[in-house]
Each structure stands twice: as structure tokens, then as C-alpha cells.
């Protein structure tokens, strides 16, 4: 019941808006929102890493330098925070059990299910609807598609590897932007179907290959007029000057 008020979901709202602003003229505003989301929940840090990687691939140097500067400020803030915590820590304080859950992708899918309205749907319908948004984002392409796909797929992989069973609420970090991928899912399924269909088709027989094979057979059987006549019906063969001289000498 406290998931709607969790830090993860509040940070996820900021990251969703930052994702929408990342490819427009207001990308600086998106960067500020992403930095605020990291300050609210440090698990949002991979969002900036994915954004920086996408900007580097796109050759957007201004974004890369700005993201690197933001990461340095965040690193300094986290270091100061850790130093302050270490000053009040007592020997008997509880310690974290660590991030080595290795639960697998089922935990990420379960987290998507319980942090969205998918929990109100039957399992047979909620299951596909929980995966189709990722397929939709993969089909978007462009700078936004690369960035979003890296963020969503990377975070799902991170949750599958590091999160413990009780950390399912981490998936609130990419809600509601993840669900927007459902709008792109029909296009993704159509493109996938057309790609599979074209891959299953046999390659067409080109006219040039047919002509080359026929000419080779024609050169090998010049002494057989009947065969030559049948081949000339199949291709447009124009004898050159040397062929004409050979026929006159004969």
C-alpha cells in the first residue's frame, strides 16, 4: 500500500519526464530532473549512464560533457553523505545484507506487475502486457529509442542480478515511461513479422544469372545448330565481329 509514496516511484516520475525532454531543446531541464531523481534515490544513477552512452554514440558532445559534470557533482555529494554517515555509525548498527540476490528476470517482471495497474488484470493478460512495452521501445529507433532501450533493458538486467526478493519495488523507477512502450508495440510486432516473412522467402532468380549460364552453354556447344537455336530463343544473343568472321571461314 505504500508503493505510491515510495522514493522509487517519485524518482520514476522525474525520470519519465527527463526521458521525454532528453531529445528536445529542453534537455537541460531533463538533466536537472534526472539529477534530482538520483538525489532522491541513488538507484536512478544508471539512467544518467544510459543517457551519456546514447549521447556519446550520437556524437552530442555538449550533452556528454554536461552529463559527466553532473555525475561528478553527484559523486561528490554521495561521498560527503557517506562521510557524514560514517561519523555517527556505531559498532552494533545493522548492516545491509548486500546486493547479490541473483533472483532472475522474474523479479523484475513481478515488480512491474505490482507497481502498476497490471495487478488488477488476469495473469494471462498482465504477463504479455508487462513485456510488450520493452519490445515497443526497442522498435522506436533513433536517439530516444536507443536511450530508452538501454535504460529499461539495463535496469531489468540489474534487478535480475543484484536485487533481493524484497526489492521488487525498485521497478517503480521507470514507471510510467515504461508503459508508453505499449503504444509502439503494434509497430514492433508488425516489423518483426515482416522481417521473419522476408527471411523465409527464397532469393529471387535474377535475369542476369540466367543469361550468364545460357551464354556459357552456348559457347560450349557452338557446333550443334539445333541446340544453339533453342538457346537463342531463350536469350538475346548478338554475335560479335569475330563470330561473323569464323562463320564466313567455315
CSV table of N, CA and C in Angstrom, one decimal, residues 75-222:
chain,number,residue,atom,x,y,z
A,75,UNK,N,28.7,12.4,-7.5
A,75,UNK,CA,29.7,11.6,-6.8
A,75,UNK,C,30.3,12.3,-5.6
A,76,UNK,N,30.5,13.6,-5.7
A,76,UNK,CA,30.9,14.4,-4.6
A,76,UNK,C,29.9,14.4,-3.5
A,77,UNK,N,28.6,14.6,-3.9
A,77,UNK,CA,27.5,14.6,-2.9
A,77,UNK,C,27.4,13.2,-2.2
A,78,UNK,N,27.5,12.1,-2.9
A,78,UNK,CA,27.5,10.8,-2.3
A,78,UNK,C,28.6,10.6,-1.3
A,79,UNK,N,29.8,11.1,-1.7
A,79,UNK,CA,31.0,10.9,-0.9
A,79,UNK,C,30.8,11.7,0.4
A,80,UNK,N,30.3,12.9,0.4
A,80,UNK,CA,30.1,13.7,1.6
A,80,UNK,C,29.0,13.0,2.5
A,81,UNK,N,28.0,12.4,1.8
A,81,UNK,CA,26.9,11.8,2.6
A,81,UNK,C,27.5,10.5,3.3
A,82,UNK,N,28.3,9.8,2.6
A,82,UNK,CA,28.9,8.6,3.2
A,82,UNK,C,29.9,9.0,4.4
A,83,UNK,N,30.6,10.1,4.2
A,83,UNK,CA,31.5,10.5,5.3
A,83,UNK,C,30.7,11.0,6.5
A,84,UNK,N,29.5,11.6,6.3
A,84,UNK,CA,28.7,12.0,7.4
A,84,UNK,C,28.1,10.8,8.1
A,85,UNK,N,27.6,9.8,7.4
A,85,UNK,CA,27.1,8.6,8.0
A,85,UNK,C,28.1,7.9,8.8
A,86,UNK,N,29.3,7.8,8.2
A,86,UNK,CA,30.4,7.1,9.0
A,86,UNK,C,30.7,7.8,10.3
A,87,UNK,N,30.5,9.1,10.4
A,87,UNK,CA,30.8,9.8,11.7
A,87,UNK,C,29.8,9.5,12.8
A,88,UNK,N,28.6,9.0,12.5
A,88,UNK,CA,27.6,8.7,13.5
A,88,UNK,C,27.3,7.2,13.6
A,89,UNK,N,28.1,6.4,12.9
A,89,UNK,CA,27.9,5.0,12.9
A,89,UNK,C,28.4,4.3,14.2
A,90,UNK,N,27.7,3.4,14.7
A,90,UNK,CA,28.1,2.7,15.9
A,90,UNK,C,28.4,1.2,15.6
A,91,UNK,N,29.3,0.6,16.4
A,91,UNK,CA,29.7,-0.8,16.1
A,91,UNK,C,28.6,-1.8,16.0
A,92,UNK,N,27.5,-1.6,16.7
A,92,UNK,CA,26.4,-2.5,16.8
A,92,UNK,C,25.3,-2.3,15.8
A,93,UNK,N,25.5,-1.3,14.9
A,93,UNK,CA,24.4,-1.0,13.9
A,93,UNK,C,24.2,-2.1,12.9
A,94,UNK,N,23.0,-2.2,12.4
A,94,UNK,CA,22.7,-3.2,11.4
A,94,UNK,C,23.4,-2.8,10.1
A,95,UNK,N,23.7,-3.9,9.4
A,95,UNK,CA,24.4,-3.7,8.1
A,95,UNK,C,23.5,-4.3,7.0
A,96,UNK,N,23.7,-3.8,5.8
A,96,UNK,CA,22.9,-4.3,4.7
A,96,UNK,C,23.3,-5.7,4.3
A,97,UNK,N,22.3,-6.6,4.0
A,97,UNK,CA,22.7,-8.0,3.6
A,97,UNK,C,23.3,-8.1,2.3
A,98,UNK,N,23.5,-7.0,1.6
A,98,UNK,CA,24.2,-7.0,0.3
A,98,UNK,C,23.2,-7.1,-0.9
A,99,UNK,N,23.8,-6.8,-2.1
A,99,UNK,CA,23.0,-6.9,-3.3
A,99,UNK,C,23.5,-8.0,-4.2
A,100,UNK,N,23.2,-9.2,-3.8
A,100,UNK,CA,23.6,-10.4,-4.6
A,100,UNK,C,22.5,-11.4,-4.6
A,101,UNK,N,21.3,-10.9,-4.9
A,101,UNK,CA,20.1,-11.8,-4.9
A,101,UNK,C,20.1,-12.8,-6.0
A,102,UNK,N,20.5,-12.5,-7.2
A,102,UNK,CA,20.5,-13.4,-8.3
A,102,UNK,C,19.2,-14.1,-8.5
A,103,UNK,N,18.1,-13.4,-8.4
A,103,UNK,CA,16.7,-14.0,-8.5
A,103,UNK,C,16.4,-14.2,-9.9
A,104,UNK,N,16.8,-13.4,-10.8
A,104,UNK,CA,16.5,-13.6,-12.2
A,104,UNK,C,15.5,-12.5,-12.7
A,105,UNK,N,15.1,-12.6,-14.0
A,105,UNK,CA,14.2,-11.6,-14.6
A,105,UNK,C,12.8,-11.7,-14.0
A,106,UNK,N,12.4,-12.8,-13.4
A,106,UNK,CA,11.1,-12.9,-12.8
A,106,UNK,C,10.8,-11.9,-11.8
A,107,UNK,N,11.8,-11.5,-11.0
A,107,UNK,CA,11.7,-10.4,-10.0
A,107,UNK,C,11.3,-9.1,-10.7
A,108,UNK,N,12.0,-8.8,-11.7
A,108,UNK,CA,11.7,-7.5,-12.4
A,108,UNK,C,10.3,-7.5,-13.0
A,109,UNK,N,9.9,-8.6,-13.6
A,109,UNK,CA,8.5,-8.7,-14.1
A,109,UNK,C,7.5,-8.6,-13.0
A,110,UNK,N,7.8,-9.2,-11.9
A,110,UNK,CA,6.9,-9.1,-10.7
A,110,UNK,C,6.8,-7.7,-10.2
A,111,UNK,N,7.9,-7.0,-10.2
A,111,UNK,CA,7.9,-5.6,-9.7
A,111,UNK,C,7.1,-4.7,-10.7
A,112,UNK,N,7.2,-5.0,-12.0
A,112,UNK,CA,6.4,-4.2,-12.9
A,112,UNK,C,4.9,-4.5,-12.7
A,113,UNK,N,4.6,-5.7,-12.3
A,113,UNK,CA,3.2,-6.1,-12.1
A,113,UNK,C,2.6,-5.4,-10.9
A,114,UNK,N,3.3,-5.4,-9.8
A,114,UNK,CA,2.7,-4.9,-8.6
A,114,UNK,C,2.8,-3.4,-8.4
A,115,UNK,N,3.7,-2.7,-9.2
A,115,UNK,CA,3.8,-1.3,-9.2
A,115,UNK,C,2.9,-0.5,-10.2
A,116,UNK,N,2.1,-1.3,-11.0
A,116,UNK,CA,1.3,-0.7,-12.0
A,116,UNK,C,-0.1,-1.3,-11.8
A,117,UNK,N,-1.0,-0.8,-12.7
A,117,UNK,CA,-2.4,-1.3,-12.7
A,117,UNK,C,-2.5,-2.7,-13.3
A,118,UNK,N,-1.4,-3.3,-13.7
A,118,UNK,CA,-1.4,-4.7,-14.3
A,118,UNK,C,-1.9,-5.7,-13.2
A,119,UNK,N,-1.7,-5.3,-11.9
A,119,UNK,CA,-2.1,-6.2,-10.9
A,119,UNK,C,-3.6,-6.4,-10.8
A,120,UNK,N,-4.4,-5.5,-11.5
A,120,UNK,CA,-5.8,-5.6,-11.5
A,120,UNK,C,-6.3,-6.5,-12.6
A,121,UNK,N,-5.4,-7.0,-13.5
A,121,UNK,CA,-5.8,-7.8,-14.7
A,121,UNK,C,-5.5,-9.2,-14.4
A,122,UNK,N,-6.1,-10.1,-15.2
A,122,UNK,CA,-5.8,-11.5,-15.1
A,122,UNK,C,-4.3,-11.8,-15.5
A,123,UNK,N,-3.8,-12.8,-15.0
A,123,UNK,CA,-2.3,-13.1,-15.2
A,123,UNK,C,-2.1,-13.4,-16.7
A,124,UNK,N,-3.0,-14.1,-17.4
A,124,UNK,CA,-2.8,-14.4,-18.8
A,124,UNK,C,-2.7,-13.1,-19.6
A,125,UNK,N,-3.3,-12.0,-19.2
A,125,UNK,CA,-3.2,-10.8,-19.9
A,125,UNK,C,-2.2,-9.8,-19.4
A,126,UNK,N,-2.0,-9.8,-18.1
A,126,UNK,CA,-1.0,-9.0,-17.4
A,126,UNK,C,0.4,-9.4,-17.8
A,127,UNK,N,0.7,-10.7,-18.0
A,127,UNK,CA,2.0,-11.2,-18.4
A,127,UNK,C,2.5,-10.6,-19.7
A,128,UNK,N,1.8,-10.8,-20.8
A,128,UNK,CA,2.2,-10.2,-22.1
A,128,UNK,C,2.3,-8.6,-22.0
A,129,UNK,N,1.4,-8.0,-21.3
A,129,UNK,CA,1.4,-6.5,-21.3
A,129,UNK,C,2.6,-6.0,-20.5
A,130,UNK,N,3.1,-6.9,-19.6
A,130,UNK,CA,4.3,-6.4,-18.9
A,130,UNK,C,5.6,-6.5,-19.7
A,131,UNK,N,5.6,-7.3,-20.8
A,131,UNK,CA,6.8,-7.5,-21.6
A,131,UNK,C,6.7,-6.6,-22.9
A,132,UNK,N,5.5,-6.5,-23.5
A,132,UNK,CA,5.4,-5.8,-24.7
A,132,UNK,C,5.9,-4.3,-24.7
A,133,UNK,N,5.9,-3.6,-23.6
A,133,UNK,CA,6.4,-2.2,-23.7
A,133,UNK,C,7.9,-2.2,-24.0
A,134,UNK,N,8.7,-3.2,-23.5
A,134,UNK,CA,10.1,-3.2,-23.8
A,134,UNK,C,10.3,-3.5,-25.3
A,135,UNK,N,9.5,-4.4,-25.9
A,135,UNK,CA,9.6,-4.6,-27.3
A,135,UNK,C,9.2,-3.4,-28.1
A,136,UNK,N,8.2,-2.6,-27.6
A,136,UNK,CA,7.9,-1.4,-28.3
A,136,UNK,C,9.0,-0.4,-28.3
A,137,UNK,N,9.6,-0.2,-27.2
A,137,UNK,CA,10.7,0.7,-27.1
A,137,UNK,C,11.9,0.3,-28.0
A,138,UNK,N,12.2,-1.0,-28.1
A,138,UNK,CA,13.2,-1.5,-28.9
A,138,UNK,C,13.0,-1.1,-30.4
A,139,UNK,N,11.7,-1.0,-30.8
A,139,UNK,CA,11.4,-0.7,-32.2
A,139,UNK,C,11.4,0.8,-32.5
A,140,UNK,N,11.5,1.6,-31.5
A,140,UNK,CA,11.4,3.1,-31.8
A,140,UNK,C,12.6,3.5,-32.6
A,141,UNK,N,13.8,3.1,-32.3
A,141,UNK,CA,15.0,3.5,-33.0
A,141,UNK,C,15.3,5.0,-32.7
A,142,UNK,N,16.3,5.5,-33.3
A,142,UNK,CA,16.8,6.9,-33.1
A,142,UNK,C,17.4,7.0,-31.8
A,143,UNK,N,17.7,8.3,-31.4
A,143,UNK,CA,18.4,8.6,-30.2
A,143,UNK,C,17.5,8.2,-29.0
A,144,UNK,N,16.2,8.6,-29.1
A,144,UNK,CA,15.3,8.3,-28.0
A,144,UNK,C,15.1,6.8,-27.8
A,145,UNK,N,15.0,6.0,-28.9
A,145,UNK,CA,14.8,4.6,-28.8
A,145,UNK,C,16.1,3.9,-28.2
A,146,UNK,N,17.3,4.3,-28.6
A,146,UNK,CA,18.5,3.8,-28.1
A,146,UNK,C,18.6,4.0,-26.6
A,147,UNK,N,18.3,5.3,-26.2
A,147,UNK,CA,18.4,5.7,-24.8
A,147,UNK,C,17.4,4.9,-23.9
A,148,UNK,N,16.2,4.9,-24.3
A,148,UNK,CA,15.1,4.3,-23.5
A,148,UNK,C,15.4,2.8,-23.5
A,149,UNK,N,15.8,2.1,-24.6
A,149,UNK,CA,16.0,0.7,-24.6
A,149,UNK,C,17.2,0.3,-23.6
A,150,UNK,N,18.2,1.1,-23.7
A,150,UNK,CA,19.4,0.9,-22.8
A,150,UNK,C,19.0,1.0,-21.3
A,151,UNK,N,18.2,2.0,-21.0
A,151,UNK,CA,17.8,2.3,-19.7
A,151,UNK,C,16.9,1.2,-19.1
A,152,UNK,N,15.8,0.8,-19.9
A,152,UNK,CA,14.9,-0.2,-19.4
A,152,UNK,C,15.5,-1.6,-19.4
A,153,UNK,N,16.1,-2.0,-20.5
A,153,UNK,CA,16.7,-3.3,-20.5
A,153,UNK,C,17.9,-3.4,-19.5
A,154,UNK,N,18.7,-2.4,-19.4
A,154,UNK,CA,19.8,-2.4,-18.4
A,154,UNK,C,19.3,-2.5,-17.0
A,155,UNK,N,18.3,-1.8,-16.7
A,155,UNK,CA,17.8,-1.8,-15.3
A,155,UNK,C,17.1,-3.1,-15.0
A,156,UNK,N,16.4,-3.7,-15.9
A,156,UNK,CA,15.8,-5.0,-15.7
A,156,UNK,C,16.9,-6.0,-15.5
A,157,UNK,N,18.0,-6.0,-16.2
A,157,UNK,CA,19.1,-6.9,-16.0
A,157,UNK,C,19.7,-6.7,-14.7
A,158,UNK,N,19.9,-5.4,-14.2
A,158,UNK,CA,20.5,-5.1,-12.9
A,158,UNK,C,19.6,-5.7,-11.8
A,159,UNK,N,18.3,-5.5,-11.9
A,159,UNK,CA,17.4,-6.0,-10.9
A,159,UNK,C,17.5,-7.6,-10.8
A,160,UNK,N,17.5,-8.2,-12.0
A,160,UNK,CA,17.6,-9.6,-12.1
A,160,UNK,C,18.8,-10.2,-11.4
A,161,UNK,N,19.9,-9.4,-11.5
A,161,UNK,CA,21.2,-9.9,-10.9
A,161,UNK,C,21.4,-9.5,-9.5
A,162,UNK,N,21.1,-8.3,-9.1
A,162,UNK,CA,21.5,-7.8,-7.8
A,162,UNK,C,20.4,-7.7,-6.8
A,163,UNK,N,19.2,-7.5,-7.2
A,163,UNK,CA,18.1,-7.3,-6.2
A,163,UNK,C,17.7,-8.5,-5.4
A,164,UNK,N,17.3,-8.3,-4.2
A,164,UNK,CA,16.8,-9.4,-3.4
A,164,UNK,C,15.3,-9.5,-3.6
A,165,UNK,N,14.6,-10.5,-3.1
A,165,UNK,CA,13.2,-10.7,-3.3
A,165,UNK,C,12.4,-9.5,-2.8
A,166,UNK,N,12.8,-8.9,-1.7
A,166,UNK,CA,12.0,-7.8,-1.2
A,166,UNK,C,12.3,-6.5,-1.9
A,167,UNK,N,13.1,-6.5,-2.9
A,167,UNK,CA,13.4,-5.2,-3.6
A,167,UNK,C,12.6,-5.1,-4.9
A,168,UNK,N,11.5,-5.7,-5.0
A,168,UNK,CA,10.7,-5.6,-6.2
A,168,UNK,C,10.3,-4.2,-6.5
A,169,UNK,N,10.1,-3.4,-5.4
A,169,UNK,CA,9.6,-2.0,-5.6
A,169,UNK,C,10.6,-1.1,-6.4
A,170,UNK,N,11.9,-1.6,-6.6
A,170,UNK,CA,12.8,-0.9,-7.4
A,170,UNK,C,12.3,-0.6,-8.8
A,171,UNK,N,11.4,-1.4,-9.3
A,171,UNK,CA,10.9,-1.2,-10.7
A,171,UNK,C,10.0,0.0,-10.8
A,172,UNK,N,9.7,0.7,-9.7
A,172,UNK,CA,8.9,1.9,-9.8
A,172,UNK,C,9.8,3.0,-10.4
A,173,UNK,N,11.1,2.8,-10.5
A,173,UNK,CA,12.0,3.8,-11.1
A,173,UNK,C,11.7,4.1,-12.5
A,174,UNK,N,11.2,3.2,-13.3
A,174,UNK,CA,10.9,3.5,-14.7
A,174,UNK,C,9.4,3.5,-15.0
A,175,UNK,N,8.6,3.7,-14.0
A,175,UNK,CA,7.1,3.9,-14.2
A,175,UNK,C,6.9,5.4,-14.2
A,176,UNK,N,6.1,6.0,-15.0
A,176,UNK,CA,5.3,5.4,-16.1
A,176,UNK,C,5.8,5.3,-17.5
A,177,UNK,N,7.1,5.8,-17.7
A,177,UNK,CA,7.6,5.9,-19.0
A,177,UNK,C,7.7,4.5,-19.7
A,178,UNK,N,7.9,3.5,-18.9
A,178,UNK,CA,8.0,2.1,-19.5
A,178,UNK,C,6.7,1.7,-20.1
A,179,UNK,N,5.6,2.1,-19.5
A,179,UNK,CA,4.3,1.7,-20.1
A,179,UNK,C,4.0,2.4,-21.4
A,180,UNK,N,4.6,3.5,-21.7
A,180,UNK,CA,4.4,4.2,-23.0
A,180,UNK,C,4.8,3.3,-24.2
A,181,UNK,N,5.7,2.3,-23.9
A,181,UNK,CA,6.1,1.4,-25.0
A,181,UNK,C,5.0,0.6,-25.5
A,182,UNK,N,3.9,0.5,-24.8
A,182,UNK,CA,2.7,-0.2,-25.4
A,182,UNK,C,2.2,0.4,-26.6
A,183,UNK,N,2.3,1.7,-26.7
A,183,UNK,CA,1.9,2.4,-27.9
A,183,UNK,C,2.7,2.1,-29.1
A,184,UNK,N,4.0,1.7,-28.9
A,184,UNK,CA,4.8,1.3,-30.0
A,184,UNK,C,4.8,-0.2,-30.3
A,185,UNK,N,4.2,-1.0,-29.4
A,185,UNK,CA,4.2,-2.4,-29.6
A,185,UNK,C,3.6,-2.9,-30.9
A,186,UNK,N,2.4,-2.4,-31.4
A,186,UNK,CA,1.9,-2.9,-32.6
A,186,UNK,C,2.9,-2.7,-33.8
A,187,UNK,N,3.6,-1.6,-33.8
A,187,UNK,CA,4.6,-1.3,-34.9
A,187,UNK,C,5.7,-2.3,-34.8
A,188,UNK,N,6.1,-2.6,-33.5
A,188,UNK,CA,7.2,-3.6,-33.3
A,188,UNK,C,6.8,-5.0,-33.8
A,189,UNK,N,5.6,-5.4,-33.4
A,189,UNK,CA,5.2,-6.7,-33.9
A,189,UNK,C,5.0,-6.8,-35.4
A,190,UNK,N,4.5,-5.8,-36.0
A,190,UNK,CA,4.4,-5.8,-37.5
A,190,UNK,C,5.8,-5.8,-38.1
A,191,UNK,N,6.7,-5.0,-37.7
A,191,UNK,CA,8.1,-5.1,-38.2
A,191,UNK,C,8.7,-6.4,-38.0
A,192,UNK,N,8.5,-7.0,-36.9
A,192,UNK,CA,9.1,-8.4,-36.6
A,192,UNK,C,8.5,-9.4,-37.6
A,193,UNK,N,7.2,-9.3,-37.8
A,193,UNK,CA,6.5,-10.3,-38.7
A,193,UNK,C,7.0,-10.1,-40.1
A,194,UNK,N,7.1,-8.9,-40.6
A,194,UNK,CA,7.6,-8.7,-41.9
A,194,UNK,C,9.1,-9.1,-42.1
A,195,UNK,N,9.9,-8.9,-41.1
A,195,UNK,CA,11.3,-9.4,-41.1
A,195,UNK,C,11.4,-10.9,-41.2
A,196,UNK,N,10.6,-11.6,-40.4
A,196,UNK,CA,10.6,-13.1,-40.5
A,196,UNK,C,10.1,-13.5,-41.8
A,197,UNK,N,9.0,-12.9,-42.3
A,197,UNK,CA,8.4,-13.3,-43.6
A,197,UNK,C,9.4,-13.1,-44.7
A,198,UNK,N,10.1,-12.0,-44.8
A,198,UNK,CA,11.1,-11.8,-45.8
A,198,UNK,C,12.3,-12.7,-45.7
A,199,UNK,N,12.7,-13.1,-44.5
A,199,UNK,CA,13.8,-14.0,-44.3
A,199,UNK,C,13.5,-15.4,-44.8
A,200,UNK,N,12.2,-15.8,-44.7
A,200,UNK,CA,11.8,-17.1,-45.1
A,200,UNK,C,11.6,-17.3,-46.6
A,201,UNK,N,11.5,-16.2,-47.3
A,201,UNK,CA,11.3,-16.2,-48.8
A,201,UNK,C,12.6,-16.7,-49.5
A,202,UNK,N,12.5,-17.5,-50.5
A,202,UNK,CA,13.7,-17.9,-51.3
A,202,UNK,C,14.2,-16.7,-52.1
A,203,UNK,N,15.5,-16.6,-52.3
A,203,UNK,CA,16.0,-15.4,-53.1
A,203,UNK,C,15.5,-15.5,-54.5
A,204,UNK,N,15.1,-14.4,-55.1
A,204,UNK,CA,14.6,-14.4,-56.5
A,204,UNK,C,15.7,-14.7,-57.5
A,205,UNK,N,15.3,-15.4,-58.6
A,205,UNK,CA,16.3,-15.8,-59.6
A,205,UNK,C,16.4,-14.6,-60.5
A,206,UNK,N,17.6,-14.0,-60.6
A,206,UNK,CA,17.8,-12.8,-61.4
A,206,UNK,C,18.0,-13.2,-62.8
A,207,UNK,N,17.6,-12.2,-63.7
A,207,UNK,CA,17.7,-12.5,-65.2
A,207,UNK,C,19.2,-12.5,-65.6
A,208,UNK,N,20.1,-11.8,-64.9
A,208,UNK,CA,21.5,-11.7,-65.3
A,208,UNK,C,22.1,-13.1,-65.1
A,209,UNK,N,21.8,-13.8,-64.0
A,209,UNK,CA,22.4,-15.1,-63.7
A,209,UNK,C,22.0,-16.1,-64.8
A,210,UNK,N,20.7,-16.0,-65.2
A,210,UNK,CA,20.1,-16.9,-66.2
A,210,UNK,C,20.9,-16.7,-67.5
A,211,UNK,N,21.1,-15.4,-67.9
A,211,UNK,CA,21.8,-15.1,-69.1
A,211,UNK,C,23.2,-15.6,-69.1
A,212,UNK,N,23.9,-15.5,-68.0
A,212,UNK,CA,25.3,-15.9,-67.9
A,212,UNK,C,25.4,-17.4,-68.1
A,213,UNK,N,24.5,-18.2,-67.5
A,213,UNK,CA,24.6,-19.6,-67.6
A,213,UNK,C,24.2,-20.0,-69.0
A,214,UNK,N,23.3,-19.4,-69.6
A,214,UNK,CA,22.9,-19.7,-71.0
A,214,UNK,C,24.1,-19.4,-72.0
A,215,UNK,N,24.8,-18.3,-71.8
A,215,UNK,CA,25.9,-18.0,-72.7
A,215,UNK,C,27.0,-19.0,-72.5
A,216,UNK,N,27.3,-19.5,-71.3
A,216,UNK,CA,28.3,-20.5,-71.1
A,216,UNK,C,28.0,-21.7,-71.9
A,217,UNK,N,26.7,-22.2,-71.8
A,217,UNK,CA,26.3,-23.4,-72.5
A,217,UNK,C,26.4,-23.1,-74.0
A,218,UNK,N,26.1,-21.9,-74.5
A,218,UNK,CA,26.1,-21.6,-75.9
A,218,UNK,C,27.5,-21.7,-76.4
A,219,UNK,N,28.5,-21.2,-75.7
A,219,UNK,CA,29.9,-21.3,-76.1
A,219,UNK,C,30.4,-22.7,-76.1
A,220,UNK,N,29.9,-23.5,-75.3
A,220,UNK,CA,30.4,-24.9,-75.2
A,220,UNK,C,29.8,-25.8,-76.3
A,221,UNK,N,28.7,-25.4,-76.9
A,221,UNK,CA,28.1,-26.2,-77.9
A,221,UNK,C,27.8,-25.4,-79.2
A,222,UNK,N,28.8,-24.8,-79.7
A,222,UNK,CA,28.6,-24.0,-81.0
A,222,UNK,C,28.5,-24.9,-82.2
